[in-house]
Coordinates of C-alpha atoms and ligand atoms in Angstrom, one line a residue:
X1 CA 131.0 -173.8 82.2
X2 CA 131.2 -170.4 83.3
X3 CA 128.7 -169.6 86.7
X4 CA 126.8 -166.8 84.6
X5 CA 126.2 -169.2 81.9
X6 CA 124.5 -171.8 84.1
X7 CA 122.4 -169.6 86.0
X8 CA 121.3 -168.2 82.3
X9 CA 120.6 -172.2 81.5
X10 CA 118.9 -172.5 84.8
X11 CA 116.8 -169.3 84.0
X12 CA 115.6 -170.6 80.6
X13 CA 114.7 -174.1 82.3
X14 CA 112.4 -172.8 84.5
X15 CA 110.5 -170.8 81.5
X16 CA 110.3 -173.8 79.7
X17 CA 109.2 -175.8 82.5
X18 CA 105.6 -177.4 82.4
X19 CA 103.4 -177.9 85.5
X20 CA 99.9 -179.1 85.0
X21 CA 99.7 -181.4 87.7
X22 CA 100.3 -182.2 91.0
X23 CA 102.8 -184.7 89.9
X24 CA 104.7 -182.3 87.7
X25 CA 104.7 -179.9 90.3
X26 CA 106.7 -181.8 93.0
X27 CA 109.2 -182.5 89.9
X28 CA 109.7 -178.9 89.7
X29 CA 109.7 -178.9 93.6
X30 CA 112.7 -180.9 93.4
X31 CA 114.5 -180.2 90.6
X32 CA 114.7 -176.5 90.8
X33 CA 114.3 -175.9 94.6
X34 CA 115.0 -179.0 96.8
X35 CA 117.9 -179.6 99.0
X36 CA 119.4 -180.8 96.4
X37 CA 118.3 -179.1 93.4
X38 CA 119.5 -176.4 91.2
X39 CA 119.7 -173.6 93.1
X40 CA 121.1 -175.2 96.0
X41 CA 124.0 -176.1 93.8
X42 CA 124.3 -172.7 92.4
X43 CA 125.4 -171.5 96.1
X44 CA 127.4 -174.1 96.5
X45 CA 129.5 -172.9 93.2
X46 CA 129.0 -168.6 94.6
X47 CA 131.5 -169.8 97.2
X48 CA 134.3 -170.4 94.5
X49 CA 133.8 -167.1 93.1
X50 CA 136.1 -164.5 93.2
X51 CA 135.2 -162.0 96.5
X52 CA 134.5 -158.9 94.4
X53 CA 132.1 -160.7 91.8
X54 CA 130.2 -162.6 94.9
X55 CA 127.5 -159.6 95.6
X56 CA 126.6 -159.4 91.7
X57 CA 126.2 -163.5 91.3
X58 CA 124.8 -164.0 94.7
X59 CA 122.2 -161.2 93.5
X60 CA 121.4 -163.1 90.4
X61 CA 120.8 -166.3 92.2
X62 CA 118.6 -164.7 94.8
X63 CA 116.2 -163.4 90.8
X64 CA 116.5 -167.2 89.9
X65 CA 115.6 -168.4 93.0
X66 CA 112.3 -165.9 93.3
X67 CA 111.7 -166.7 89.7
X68 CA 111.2 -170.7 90.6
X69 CA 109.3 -170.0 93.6
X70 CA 106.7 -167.9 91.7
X71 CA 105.7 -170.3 89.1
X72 CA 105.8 -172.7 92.0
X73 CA 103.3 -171.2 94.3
X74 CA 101.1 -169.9 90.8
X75 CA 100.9 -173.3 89.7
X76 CA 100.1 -174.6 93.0
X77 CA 97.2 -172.0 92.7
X78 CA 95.6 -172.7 89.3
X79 CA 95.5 -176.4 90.2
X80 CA 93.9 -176.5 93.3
X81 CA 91.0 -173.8 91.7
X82 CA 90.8 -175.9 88.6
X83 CA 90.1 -179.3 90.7
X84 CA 87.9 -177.7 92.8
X85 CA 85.8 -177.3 89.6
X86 CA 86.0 -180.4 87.7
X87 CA 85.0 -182.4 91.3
X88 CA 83.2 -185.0 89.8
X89 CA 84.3 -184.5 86.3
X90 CA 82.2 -182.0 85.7
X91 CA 83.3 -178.2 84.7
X92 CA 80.8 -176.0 86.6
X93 CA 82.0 -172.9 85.0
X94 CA 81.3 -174.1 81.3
X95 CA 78.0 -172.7 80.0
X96 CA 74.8 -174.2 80.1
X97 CA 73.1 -176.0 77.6
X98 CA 69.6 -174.8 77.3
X99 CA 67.1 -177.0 76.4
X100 CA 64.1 -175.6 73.8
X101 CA 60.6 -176.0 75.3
X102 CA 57.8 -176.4 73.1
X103 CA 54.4 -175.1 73.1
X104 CA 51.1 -176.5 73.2
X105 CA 48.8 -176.3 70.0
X106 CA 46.4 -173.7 70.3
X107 CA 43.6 -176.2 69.2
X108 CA 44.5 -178.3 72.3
X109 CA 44.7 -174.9 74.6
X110 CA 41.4 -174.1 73.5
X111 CA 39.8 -177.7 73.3
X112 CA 41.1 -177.9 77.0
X113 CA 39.8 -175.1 78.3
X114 CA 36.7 -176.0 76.4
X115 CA 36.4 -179.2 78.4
X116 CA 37.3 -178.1 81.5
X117 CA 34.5 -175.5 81.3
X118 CA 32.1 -178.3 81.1
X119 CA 34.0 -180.7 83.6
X120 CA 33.6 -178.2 85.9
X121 CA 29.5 -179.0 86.1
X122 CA 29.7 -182.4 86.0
X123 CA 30.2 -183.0 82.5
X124 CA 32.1 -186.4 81.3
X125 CA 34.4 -186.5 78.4
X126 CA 34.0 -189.4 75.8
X127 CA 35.3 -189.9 72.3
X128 CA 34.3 -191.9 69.5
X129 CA 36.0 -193.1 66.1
X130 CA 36.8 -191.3 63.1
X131 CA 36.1 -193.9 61.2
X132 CA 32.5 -194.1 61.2
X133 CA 29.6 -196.2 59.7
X134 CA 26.8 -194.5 58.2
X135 CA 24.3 -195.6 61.4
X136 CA 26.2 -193.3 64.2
X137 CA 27.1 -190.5 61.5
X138 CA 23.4 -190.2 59.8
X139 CA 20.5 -192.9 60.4
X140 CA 20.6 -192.9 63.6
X141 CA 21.1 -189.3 63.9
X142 CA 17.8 -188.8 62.0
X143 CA 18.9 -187.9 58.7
X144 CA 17.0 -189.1 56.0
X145 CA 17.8 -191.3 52.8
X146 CA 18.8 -189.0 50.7
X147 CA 19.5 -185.9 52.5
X148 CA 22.1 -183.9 51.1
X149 CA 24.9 -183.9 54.0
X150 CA 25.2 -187.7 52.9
X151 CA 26.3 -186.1 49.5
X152 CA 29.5 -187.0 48.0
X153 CA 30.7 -183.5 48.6
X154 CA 30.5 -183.7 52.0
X155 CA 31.0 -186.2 53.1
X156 CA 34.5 -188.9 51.9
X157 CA 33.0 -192.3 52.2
X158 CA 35.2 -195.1 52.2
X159 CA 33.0 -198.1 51.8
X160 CA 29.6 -198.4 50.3
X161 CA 27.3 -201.3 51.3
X162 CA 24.1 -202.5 49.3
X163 CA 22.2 -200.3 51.3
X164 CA 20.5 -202.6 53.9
X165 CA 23.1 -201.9 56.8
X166 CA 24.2 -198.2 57.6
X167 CA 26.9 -199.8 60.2
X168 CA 28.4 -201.6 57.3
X169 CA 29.0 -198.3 54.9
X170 CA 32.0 -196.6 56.5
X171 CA 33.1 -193.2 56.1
X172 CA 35.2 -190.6 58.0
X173 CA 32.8 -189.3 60.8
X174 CA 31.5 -185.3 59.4
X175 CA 31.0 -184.4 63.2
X176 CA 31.3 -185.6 66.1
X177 CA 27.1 -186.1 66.5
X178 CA 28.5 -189.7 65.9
X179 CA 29.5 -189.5 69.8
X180 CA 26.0 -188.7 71.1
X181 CA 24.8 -191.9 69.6
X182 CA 27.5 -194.1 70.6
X183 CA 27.3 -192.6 74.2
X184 CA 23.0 -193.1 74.4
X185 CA 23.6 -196.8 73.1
X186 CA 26.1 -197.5 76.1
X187 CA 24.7 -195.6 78.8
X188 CA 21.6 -195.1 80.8
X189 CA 20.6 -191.8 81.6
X190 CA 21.2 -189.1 83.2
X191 CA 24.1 -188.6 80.5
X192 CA 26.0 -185.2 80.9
X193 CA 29.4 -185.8 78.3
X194 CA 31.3 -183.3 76.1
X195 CA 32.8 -185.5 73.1
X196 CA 35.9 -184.0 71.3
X197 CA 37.4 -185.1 68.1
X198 CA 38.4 -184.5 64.3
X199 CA 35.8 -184.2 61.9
X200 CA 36.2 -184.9 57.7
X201 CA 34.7 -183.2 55.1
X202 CA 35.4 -182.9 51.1
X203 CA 35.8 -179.6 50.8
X204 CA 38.4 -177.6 48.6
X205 CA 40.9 -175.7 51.3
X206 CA 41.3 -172.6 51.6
X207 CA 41.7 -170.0 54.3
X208 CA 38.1 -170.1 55.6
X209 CA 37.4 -174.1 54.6
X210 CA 39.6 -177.1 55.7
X211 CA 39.0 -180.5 54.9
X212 CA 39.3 -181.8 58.5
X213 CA 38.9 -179.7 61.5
X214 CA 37.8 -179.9 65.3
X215 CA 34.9 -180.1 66.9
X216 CA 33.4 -180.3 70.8
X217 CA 29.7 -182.0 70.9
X218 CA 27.4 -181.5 73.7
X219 CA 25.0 -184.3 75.2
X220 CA 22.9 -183.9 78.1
X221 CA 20.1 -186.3 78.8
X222 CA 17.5 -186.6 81.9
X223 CA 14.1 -186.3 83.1
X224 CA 12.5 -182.6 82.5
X225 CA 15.5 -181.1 80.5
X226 CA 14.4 -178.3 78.9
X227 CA 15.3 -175.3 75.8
X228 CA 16.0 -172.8 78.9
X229 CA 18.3 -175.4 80.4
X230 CA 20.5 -175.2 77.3
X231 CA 20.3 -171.5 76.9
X232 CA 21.7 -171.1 80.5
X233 CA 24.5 -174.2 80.1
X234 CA 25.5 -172.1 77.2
X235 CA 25.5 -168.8 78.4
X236 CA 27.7 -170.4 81.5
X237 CA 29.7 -171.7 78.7
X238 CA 30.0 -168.3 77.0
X239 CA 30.9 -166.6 79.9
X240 CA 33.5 -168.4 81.4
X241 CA 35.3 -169.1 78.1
X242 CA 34.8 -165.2 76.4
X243 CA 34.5 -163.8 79.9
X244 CA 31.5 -162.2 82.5
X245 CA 30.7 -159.3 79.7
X246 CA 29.9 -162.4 77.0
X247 CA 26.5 -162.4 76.1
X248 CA 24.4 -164.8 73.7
X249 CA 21.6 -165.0 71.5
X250 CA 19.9 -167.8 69.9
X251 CA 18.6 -167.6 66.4
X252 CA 16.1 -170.4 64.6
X253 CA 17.8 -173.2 62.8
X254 CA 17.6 -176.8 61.8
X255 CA 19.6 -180.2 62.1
X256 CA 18.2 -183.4 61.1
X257 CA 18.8 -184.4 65.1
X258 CA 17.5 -181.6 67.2
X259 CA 14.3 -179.8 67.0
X260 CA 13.7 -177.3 68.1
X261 CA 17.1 -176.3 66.4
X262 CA 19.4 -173.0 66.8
X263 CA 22.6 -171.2 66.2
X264 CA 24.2 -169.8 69.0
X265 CA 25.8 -165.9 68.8
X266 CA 28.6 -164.5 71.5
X267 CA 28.6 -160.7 71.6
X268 CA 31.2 -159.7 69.9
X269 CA 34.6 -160.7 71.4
X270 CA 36.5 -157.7 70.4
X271 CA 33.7 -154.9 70.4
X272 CA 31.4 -155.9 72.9
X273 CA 28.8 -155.4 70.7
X274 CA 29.7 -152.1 69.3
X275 CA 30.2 -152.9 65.6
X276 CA 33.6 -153.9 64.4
X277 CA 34.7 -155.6 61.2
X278 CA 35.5 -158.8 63.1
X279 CA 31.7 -159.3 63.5
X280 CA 31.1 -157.4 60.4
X281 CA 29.3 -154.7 62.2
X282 CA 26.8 -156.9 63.7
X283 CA 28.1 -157.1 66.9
X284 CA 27.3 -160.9 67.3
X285 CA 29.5 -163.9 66.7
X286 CA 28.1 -167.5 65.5
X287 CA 30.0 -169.5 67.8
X288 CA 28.0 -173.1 68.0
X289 CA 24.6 -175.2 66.8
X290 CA 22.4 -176.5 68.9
X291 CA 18.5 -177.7 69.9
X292 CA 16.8 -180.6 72.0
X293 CA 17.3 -184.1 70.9
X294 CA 14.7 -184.7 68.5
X295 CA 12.8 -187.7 69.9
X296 CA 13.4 -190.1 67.2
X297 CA 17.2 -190.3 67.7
X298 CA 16.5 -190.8 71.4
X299 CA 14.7 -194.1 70.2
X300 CA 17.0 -194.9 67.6
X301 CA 20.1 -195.0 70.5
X302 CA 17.8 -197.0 73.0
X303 CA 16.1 -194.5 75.2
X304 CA 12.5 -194.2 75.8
X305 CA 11.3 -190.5 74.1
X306 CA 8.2 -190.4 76.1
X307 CA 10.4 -190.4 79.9
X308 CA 13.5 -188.8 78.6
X309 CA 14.2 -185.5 76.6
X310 CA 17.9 -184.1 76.3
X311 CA 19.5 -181.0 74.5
X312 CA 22.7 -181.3 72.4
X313 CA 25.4 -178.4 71.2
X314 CA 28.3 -178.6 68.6
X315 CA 30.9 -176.5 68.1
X316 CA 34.4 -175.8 65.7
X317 CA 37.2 -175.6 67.8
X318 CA 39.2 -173.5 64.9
X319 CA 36.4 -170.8 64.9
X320 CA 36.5 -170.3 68.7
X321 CA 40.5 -170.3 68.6
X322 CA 39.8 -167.8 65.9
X323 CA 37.9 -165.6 68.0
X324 CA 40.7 -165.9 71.2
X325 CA 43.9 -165.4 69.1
X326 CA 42.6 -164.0 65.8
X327 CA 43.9 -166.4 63.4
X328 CA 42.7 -165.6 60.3
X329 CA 43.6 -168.6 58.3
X330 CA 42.3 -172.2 59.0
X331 CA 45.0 -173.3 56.9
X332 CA 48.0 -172.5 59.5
X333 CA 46.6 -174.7 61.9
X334 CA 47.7 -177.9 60.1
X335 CA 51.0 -176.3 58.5
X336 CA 53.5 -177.4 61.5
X337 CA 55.1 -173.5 60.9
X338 CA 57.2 -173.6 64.0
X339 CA 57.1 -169.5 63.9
X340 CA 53.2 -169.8 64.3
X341 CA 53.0 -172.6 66.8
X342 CA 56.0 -170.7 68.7
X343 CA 53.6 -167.8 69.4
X344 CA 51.4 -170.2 71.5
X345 CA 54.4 -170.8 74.5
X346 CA 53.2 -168.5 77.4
X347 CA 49.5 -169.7 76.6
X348 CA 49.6 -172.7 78.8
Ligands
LIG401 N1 26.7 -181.5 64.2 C1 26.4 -180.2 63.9 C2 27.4 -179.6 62.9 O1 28.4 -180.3 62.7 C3 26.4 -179.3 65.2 C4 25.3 -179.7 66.1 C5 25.6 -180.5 67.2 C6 24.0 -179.1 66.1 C7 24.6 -180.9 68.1 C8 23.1 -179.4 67.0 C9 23.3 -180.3 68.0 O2 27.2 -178.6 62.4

Protein backbone atom coordinates (compact mmCIF):
# COMPACT_ATOMS: atom_id res chain seq x y z
CA UNK A 1 0.00 0.00 0.00
CA UNK A 2 1.07 3.30 -1.04
CA UNK A 3 2.53 5.69 2.27
CA UNK A 4 -0.14 8.42 1.34
CA UNK A 5 -2.78 5.85 1.41
CA UNK A 6 -2.08 4.58 4.88
CA UNK A 7 -1.65 7.78 6.59
CA UNK A 8 -5.29 8.62 4.78
CA UNK A 9 -6.52 5.15 6.55
CA UNK A 10 -4.76 6.14 9.67
CA UNK A 11 -6.48 9.68 9.51
CA UNK A 12 -9.96 8.18 9.07
CA UNK A 13 -9.28 5.67 12.10
CA UNK A 14 -8.71 8.20 14.42
CA UNK A 15 -12.16 10.06 13.39
CA UNK A 16 -13.82 7.04 13.82
CA UNK A 17 -12.26 6.20 17.04
CA UNK A 18 -14.47 6.01 20.26
CA UNK A 19 -13.20 7.10 23.76
CA UNK A 20 -15.68 7.19 26.53
CA UNK A 21 -13.62 5.69 29.11
CA UNK A 22 -10.55 5.52 30.72
CA UNK A 23 -10.12 2.05 29.38
CA UNK A 24 -10.81 3.09 25.84
CA UNK A 25 -8.57 5.87 26.13
CA UNK A 26 -5.34 4.02 26.95
CA UNK A 27 -6.44 1.76 23.74
CA UNK A 28 -6.17 4.80 21.79
CA UNK A 29 -3.00 5.61 23.77
CA UNK A 30 -1.51 2.70 22.32
CA UNK A 31 -2.77 2.02 19.21
CA UNK A 32 -2.39 5.43 17.61
CA UNK A 33 0.55 6.95 19.72
CA UNK A 34 2.69 4.31 21.69
CA UNK A 35 6.07 3.20 20.99
CA UNK A 36 4.78 1.01 18.92
CA UNK A 37 1.81 2.33 17.45
CA UNK A 38 0.73 3.80 14.31
CA UNK A 39 2.50 6.72 13.96
CA UNK A 40 5.66 5.38 15.16
CA UNK A 41 5.44 3.03 12.27
CA UNK A 42 4.58 5.66 9.83
CA UNK A 43 8.25 7.18 10.44
CA UNK A 44 9.61 4.19 10.32
CA UNK A 45 8.22 3.82 6.50
CA UNK A 46 9.19 8.15 5.82
CA UNK A 47 12.71 6.71 5.82
CA UNK A 48 12.14 4.63 2.60
CA UNK A 49 10.77 7.49 0.85
CA UNK A 50 12.22 8.98 -1.93
CA UNK A 51 14.51 12.32 -0.51
CA UNK A 52 12.52 14.95 -2.44
CA UNK A 53 8.93 13.54 -1.28
CA UNK A 54 10.34 13.26 2.52
CA UNK A 55 9.42 17.03 3.61
CA UNK A 56 5.79 16.71 2.12
CA UNK A 57 5.12 13.11 3.92
CA UNK A 58 6.99 13.92 7.00
CA UNK A 59 4.63 17.08 7.12
CA UNK A 60 1.62 15.00 6.79
CA UNK A 61 2.59 12.67 9.58
CA UNK A 62 3.54 15.50 11.91
CA UNK A 63 -1.08 16.66 10.99
CA UNK A 64 -1.76 12.96 11.95
CA UNK A 65 0.17 12.87 14.73
CA UNK A 66 -1.31 16.39 16.24
CA UNK A 67 -4.66 15.13 15.16
CA UNK A 68 -4.29 11.91 17.66
CA UNK A 69 -2.90 13.84 20.37
CA UNK A 70 -5.86 16.27 20.35
CA UNK A 71 -8.69 13.95 20.75
CA UNK A 72 -6.34 12.30 23.17
CA UNK A 73 -5.83 15.08 25.68
CA UNK A 74 -9.97 16.34 24.85
CA UNK A 75 -11.07 13.07 25.88
CA UNK A 76 -8.85 12.95 28.76
CA UNK A 77 -10.66 16.27 29.58
CA UNK A 78 -14.39 15.41 29.26
CA UNK A 79 -13.80 12.33 31.39
CA UNK A 80 -12.20 13.51 34.22
CA UNK A 81 -15.04 16.62 34.42
CA UNK A 82 -17.76 14.11 33.79
CA UNK A 83 -16.61 11.81 36.87
CA UNK A 84 -16.11 14.54 38.93
CA UNK A 85 -19.91 14.89 38.60
CA UNK A 86 -21.47 11.63 38.76
CA UNK A 87 -19.15 11.02 42.23
CA UNK A 88 -21.45 8.95 43.91
CA UNK A 89 -23.70 8.17 40.96
CA UNK A 90 -25.35 11.16 41.11
CA UNK A 91 -25.41 13.97 38.20
CA UNK A 92 -25.19 17.27 40.11
CA UNK A 93 -25.69 19.25 37.04
CA UNK A 94 -29.17 17.69 36.16
CA UNK A 95 -32.12 19.85 37.29
CA UNK A 96 -33.85 19.71 40.35
CA UNK A 97 -36.96 18.06 40.98
CA UNK A 98 -39.18 20.37 42.86
CA UNK A 99 -41.46 19.09 45.23
CA UNK A 100 -45.24 20.96 45.45
CA UNK A 101 -46.04 22.20 48.97
CA UNK A 102 -49.43 22.30 49.98
CA UNK A 103 -51.34 24.77 51.97
CA UNK A 104 -53.20 24.74 55.07
CA UNK A 105 -57.09 25.04 54.91
CA UNK A 106 -58.11 28.35 55.75
CA UNK A 107 -60.70 26.86 58.35
CA UNK A 108 -57.73 25.28 60.13
CA UNK A 109 -55.57 28.74 59.84
CA UNK A 110 -58.40 30.48 61.36
CA UNK A 111 -59.53 27.71 63.94
CA UNK A 112 -55.86 27.93 65.01
CA UNK A 113 -55.42 31.16 65.44
CA UNK A 114 -58.78 31.14 67.14
CA UNK A 115 -57.37 28.74 69.76
CA UNK A 116 -54.32 30.10 70.21
CA UNK A 117 -55.97 33.39 71.14
CA UNK A 118 -57.64 31.71 73.96
CA UNK A 119 -54.56 29.44 74.95
CA UNK A 120 -52.81 32.32 75.34
CA UNK A 121 -55.07 33.12 78.83
CA UNK A 122 -55.15 29.92 80.06
CA UNK A 123 -57.73 28.46 78.13
CA UNK A 124 -57.73 24.46 77.49
CA UNK A 125 -58.79 22.82 74.33
CA UNK A 126 -61.24 19.79 74.43
CA UNK A 127 -63.35 18.11 71.84
CA UNK A 128 -66.29 16.04 72.01
CA UNK A 129 -68.14 13.62 69.42
CA UNK A 130 -70.15 14.34 66.46
CA UNK A 131 -72.20 11.80 67.09
CA UNK A 132 -74.18 12.95 69.81
CA UNK A 133 -77.21 11.77 72.02
CA UNK A 134 -79.96 14.01 72.57
CA UNK A 135 -78.78 14.61 76.63
CA UNK A 136 -75.34 16.59 75.65
CA UNK A 137 -76.91 18.25 72.40
CA UNK A 138 -80.46 19.40 74.08
CA UNK A 139 -81.69 18.19 77.68
CA UNK A 140 -79.00 18.89 79.33
CA UNK A 141 -78.36 22.01 77.60
CA UNK A 142 -81.84 23.24 78.83
CA UNK A 143 -83.83 22.93 75.84
CA UNK A 144 -87.24 21.95 76.35
CA UNK A 145 -89.42 18.97 74.95
CA UNK A 146 -90.54 20.23 72.15
CA UNK A 147 -88.45 23.15 71.29
CA UNK A 148 -88.10 23.70 67.83
CA UNK A 149 -84.10 23.31 67.29
CA UNK A 150 -85.04 19.55 68.07
CA UNK A 151 -87.11 19.86 64.76
CA UNK A 152 -86.49 17.57 62.01
CA UNK A 153 -85.18 20.43 59.98
CA UNK A 154 -82.57 21.10 62.03
CA UNK A 155 -81.47 18.80 63.25
CA UNK A 156 -80.51 14.91 61.19
CA UNK A 157 -81.29 12.38 63.95
CA UNK A 158 -80.03 9.06 63.49
CA UNK A 159 -81.74 7.06 66.19
CA UNK A 160 -84.97 7.73 67.99
CA UNK A 161 -85.51 6.11 71.48
CA UNK A 162 -89.05 5.77 73.21
CA UNK A 163 -88.45 8.86 74.78
CA UNK A 164 -87.33 7.96 78.33
CA UNK A 165 -83.46 8.35 77.74
CA UNK A 166 -82.02 11.46 75.75
CA UNK A 167 -78.44 9.61 75.81
CA UNK A 168 -80.05 6.77 73.97
CA UNK A 169 -81.49 9.03 70.85
CA UNK A 170 -78.37 9.82 68.74
CA UNK A 171 -78.02 12.41 66.30
CA UNK A 172 -75.20 14.41 64.61
CA UNK A 173 -74.25 17.12 67.36
CA UNK A 174 -75.97 20.87 65.87
CA UNK A 175 -73.13 22.67 67.81
CA UNK A 176 -70.63 22.11 69.74
CA UNK A 177 -72.69 23.30 73.23
CA UNK A 178 -72.52 19.40 73.31
CA UNK A 179 -68.72 20.06 74.62
CA UNK A 180 -69.62 22.29 77.56
CA UNK A 181 -71.69 19.53 78.99
CA UNK A 182 -69.35 16.77 78.45
CA UNK A 183 -66.48 18.99 79.90
CA UNK A 184 -68.79 20.17 83.42
CA UNK A 185 -69.65 16.33 83.84
CA UNK A 186 -65.83 15.42 83.87
CA UNK A 187 -64.33 18.27 85.51
CA UNK A 188 -64.39 20.28 88.67
CA UNK A 189 -64.21 23.81 88.36
CA UNK A 190 -62.46 26.40 87.64
CA UNK A 191 -63.04 25.18 83.87
CA UNK A 192 -61.49 27.64 81.22
CA UNK A 193 -61.74 25.28 77.64
CA UNK A 194 -62.35 26.34 73.98
CA UNK A 195 -64.01 23.14 72.25
CA UNK A 196 -63.71 23.01 68.38
CA UNK A 197 -65.48 20.82 66.04
CA UNK A 198 -67.94 20.17 63.03
CA UNK A 199 -71.42 20.82 63.62
CA UNK A 200 -74.64 19.17 61.32
CA UNK A 201 -77.65 20.65 60.38
CA UNK A 202 -80.50 19.83 57.59
CA UNK A 203 -80.33 22.54 55.74
CA UNK A 204 -80.63 22.97 51.80
CA UNK A 205 -76.89 24.34 50.64
CA UNK A 206 -76.33 27.11 49.15
CA UNK A 207 -73.83 29.90 49.16
CA UNK A 208 -74.81 31.36 52.60
CA UNK A 209 -76.17 27.80 54.23
CA UNK A 210 -74.14 24.58 54.49
CA UNK A 211 -75.25 21.51 55.97
CA UNK A 212 -72.12 21.00 58.16
CA UNK A 213 -69.84 23.67 59.21
CA UNK A 214 -67.31 24.75 62.10
CA UNK A 215 -67.68 26.01 65.16
CA UNK A 216 -65.38 27.19 68.34
CA UNK A 217 -67.43 26.98 71.91
CA UNK A 218 -66.49 28.92 74.89
CA UNK A 219 -66.76 27.61 78.58
CA UNK A 220 -65.51 29.39 81.52
CA UNK A 221 -66.66 28.31 84.97
CA UNK A 222 -65.62 29.70 88.63
CA UNK A 223 -66.50 31.45 91.66
CA UNK A 224 -67.81 35.25 90.94
CA UNK A 225 -67.69 35.08 87.00
CA UNK A 226 -69.58 37.67 85.77
CA UNK A 227 -71.45 39.36 82.30
CA UNK A 228 -68.46 42.03 82.29
CA UNK A 229 -65.99 39.22 82.47
CA UNK A 230 -67.27 37.87 79.14
CA UNK A 231 -67.62 41.23 77.53
CA UNK A 232 -63.81 41.87 78.29
CA UNK A 233 -62.66 38.02 77.29
CA UNK A 234 -64.35 38.86 74.10
CA UNK A 235 -63.29 42.13 73.34
CA UNK A 236 -59.56 40.52 74.07
CA UNK A 237 -60.76 38.05 71.70
CA UNK A 238 -61.84 40.65 69.11
CA UNK A 239 -58.88 42.47 69.25
CA UNK A 240 -56.27 40.23 68.94
CA UNK A 241 -57.94 38.20 66.11
CA UNK A 242 -59.49 41.60 64.01
CA UNK A 243 -56.72 43.69 65.41
CA UNK A 244 -56.33 46.80 68.32
CA UNK A 245 -58.97 49.10 66.26
CA UNK A 246 -61.68 45.98 66.68
CA UNK A 247 -64.41 47.09 68.68
CA UNK A 248 -67.67 45.07 69.98
CA UNK A 249 -71.06 45.50 70.97
CA UNK A 250 -73.41 43.23 72.55
CA UNK A 251 -77.10 43.09 71.59
CA UNK A 252 -80.08 41.10 73.62
CA UNK A 253 -80.64 37.57 72.58
CA UNK A 254 -81.72 34.17 73.74
CA UNK A 255 -80.39 30.39 73.86
CA UNK A 256 -82.12 27.77 75.74
CA UNK A 257 -78.54 27.56 77.77
CA UNK A 258 -77.49 31.03 78.77
CA UNK A 259 -79.37 33.78 80.19
CA UNK A 260 -78.74 36.46 80.18
CA UNK A 261 -78.20 35.82 76.38
CA UNK A 262 -76.47 38.03 73.51
CA UNK A 263 -75.10 38.35 70.06
CA UNK A 264 -71.80 39.64 69.73
CA UNK A 265 -70.84 42.50 66.84
CA UNK A 266 -67.03 43.43 65.62
CA UNK A 267 -66.82 46.85 64.12
CA UNK A 268 -66.70 46.48 60.86
CA UNK A 269 -63.62 44.63 59.53
CA UNK A 270 -63.17 46.45 56.34
CA UNK A 271 -64.70 50.00 57.25
CA UNK A 272 -64.00 50.46 60.72
CA UNK A 273 -67.32 51.40 61.17
CA UNK A 274 -67.86 53.71 58.41
CA UNK A 275 -70.58 52.06 56.41
CA UNK A 276 -69.62 49.63 53.71
CA UNK A 277 -71.68 46.97 51.91
CA UNK A 278 -69.76 44.23 53.71
CA UNK A 279 -71.65 45.17 56.86
CA UNK A 280 -74.51 46.45 54.92
CA UNK A 281 -73.92 49.96 55.99
CA UNK A 282 -74.20 49.24 59.59
CA UNK A 283 -70.86 49.32 60.41
CA UNK A 284 -71.12 46.21 62.86
CA UNK A 285 -70.46 42.60 62.14
CA UNK A 286 -72.36 39.55 64.08
CA UNK A 287 -69.46 37.55 64.68
CA UNK A 288 -70.60 35.11 67.83
CA UNK A 289 -73.49 34.15 70.56
CA UNK A 290 -73.11 34.27 73.91
CA UNK A 291 -74.56 34.74 77.79
CA UNK A 292 -73.87 33.22 81.40
CA UNK A 293 -74.59 29.59 81.91
CA UNK A 294 -78.11 29.46 82.77
CA UNK A 295 -78.15 27.75 86.20
CA UNK A 296 -80.07 24.78 85.31
CA UNK A 297 -77.53 23.38 82.88
CA UNK A 298 -74.87 23.95 85.61
CA UNK A 299 -77.01 21.31 87.67
CA UNK A 300 -77.87 19.20 84.90
CA UNK A 301 -73.73 18.60 84.22
CA UNK A 302 -73.06 18.26 88.13
CA UNK A 303 -72.17 21.61 89.43
CA UNK A 304 -73.74 23.31 92.29
CA UNK A 305 -75.70 26.70 90.71
CA UNK A 306 -75.80 28.31 93.98
CA UNK A 307 -71.46 28.38 94.43
CA UNK A 308 -70.64 28.46 90.73
CA UNK A 309 -71.81 30.78 87.79
CA UNK A 310 -69.81 30.55 84.33
CA UNK A 311 -70.35 32.45 80.88
CA UNK A 312 -70.19 30.52 77.51
CA UNK A 313 -69.57 31.89 73.74
CA UNK A 314 -70.08 30.13 70.27
CA UNK A 315 -68.85 30.93 67.19
CA UNK A 316 -68.82 29.80 63.07
CA UNK A 317 -65.54 29.40 62.01
CA UNK A 318 -66.67 29.91 58.11
CA UNK A 319 -68.23 33.40 59.08
CA UNK A 320 -65.05 34.64 60.77
CA UNK A 321 -62.78 33.19 57.82
CA UNK A 322 -65.36 35.09 55.81
CA UNK A 323 -64.62 38.20 57.37
CA UNK A 324 -60.43 37.64 57.19
CA UNK A 325 -60.31 36.45 53.47
CA UNK A 326 -63.67 37.45 52.11
CA UNK A 327 -64.99 34.32 50.94
CA UNK A 328 -68.16 34.78 49.81
CA UNK A 329 -69.36 31.30 49.34
CA UNK A 330 -69.70 28.65 52.17
CA UNK A 331 -69.92 26.23 49.57
CA UNK A 332 -66.01 26.46 48.39
CA UNK A 333 -64.92 25.46 51.63
CA UNK A 334 -65.89 21.79 51.19
CA UNK A 335 -65.20 21.69 47.25
CA UNK A 336 -61.41 20.46 47.42
CA UNK A 337 -60.86 23.28 44.32
CA UNK A 338 -57.10 23.16 44.51
CA UNK A 339 -57.16 26.84 42.74
CA UNK A 340 -59.06 28.05 45.98
CA UNK A 341 -57.15 26.16 48.59
CA UNK A 342 -53.89 27.14 46.60
CA UNK A 343 -54.58 30.88 47.54
CA UNK A 344 -54.23 29.97 51.24
CA UNK A 345 -50.01 28.92 50.97
CA UNK A 346 -48.30 32.06 52.39
CA UNK A 347 -51.10 32.14 55.15
CA UNK A 348 -49.32 29.95 57.53
N1 LIG B 1 -74.64 27.10 70.37
C1 LIG B 1 -75.03 28.38 69.87
C2 LIG B 1 -75.25 28.27 68.38
O1 LIG B 1 -74.90 27.28 67.79
C3 LIG B 1 -73.99 29.44 70.16
C4 LIG B 1 -73.81 29.70 71.62
C5 LIG B 1 -72.85 29.02 72.34
C6 LIG B 1 -74.59 30.66 72.26
C7 LIG B 1 -72.66 29.29 73.68
C8 LIG B 1 -74.40 30.91 73.61
C9 LIG B 1 -73.45 30.24 74.30
O2 LIG B 1 -75.79 29.16 67.75
Amino acid sequence: MELKEKIEELNGAIDSASITNKGEQEAFRIQFLGSKGAIKNLYELLKSVPNESKKEFGQLINEVRAKAETKLTTAEDVLATSTQNQSHGLDLTRPGETTELGARHPLSIVRNEILEIFKRIGFTVSEGPEIEDDWHNFSALNFPPNHPARDMQDTFFITKGDGTDPKKEMALRTHTSSVQVRVMENSKPPIRTVSPGRVYRNEAISARAHCFFHQVEGLYIDKDVSFADLKQTLLYFAKELFGEKANIRMRPSYFPFTEPSAEVDVSCTLCHGKGCNVCKYTGWLEILGCGMVDPNVLDASGIDSTVYTGFAFGMGIERIAQLKYRVTDLRLYSENDIRFLQQFKAAH
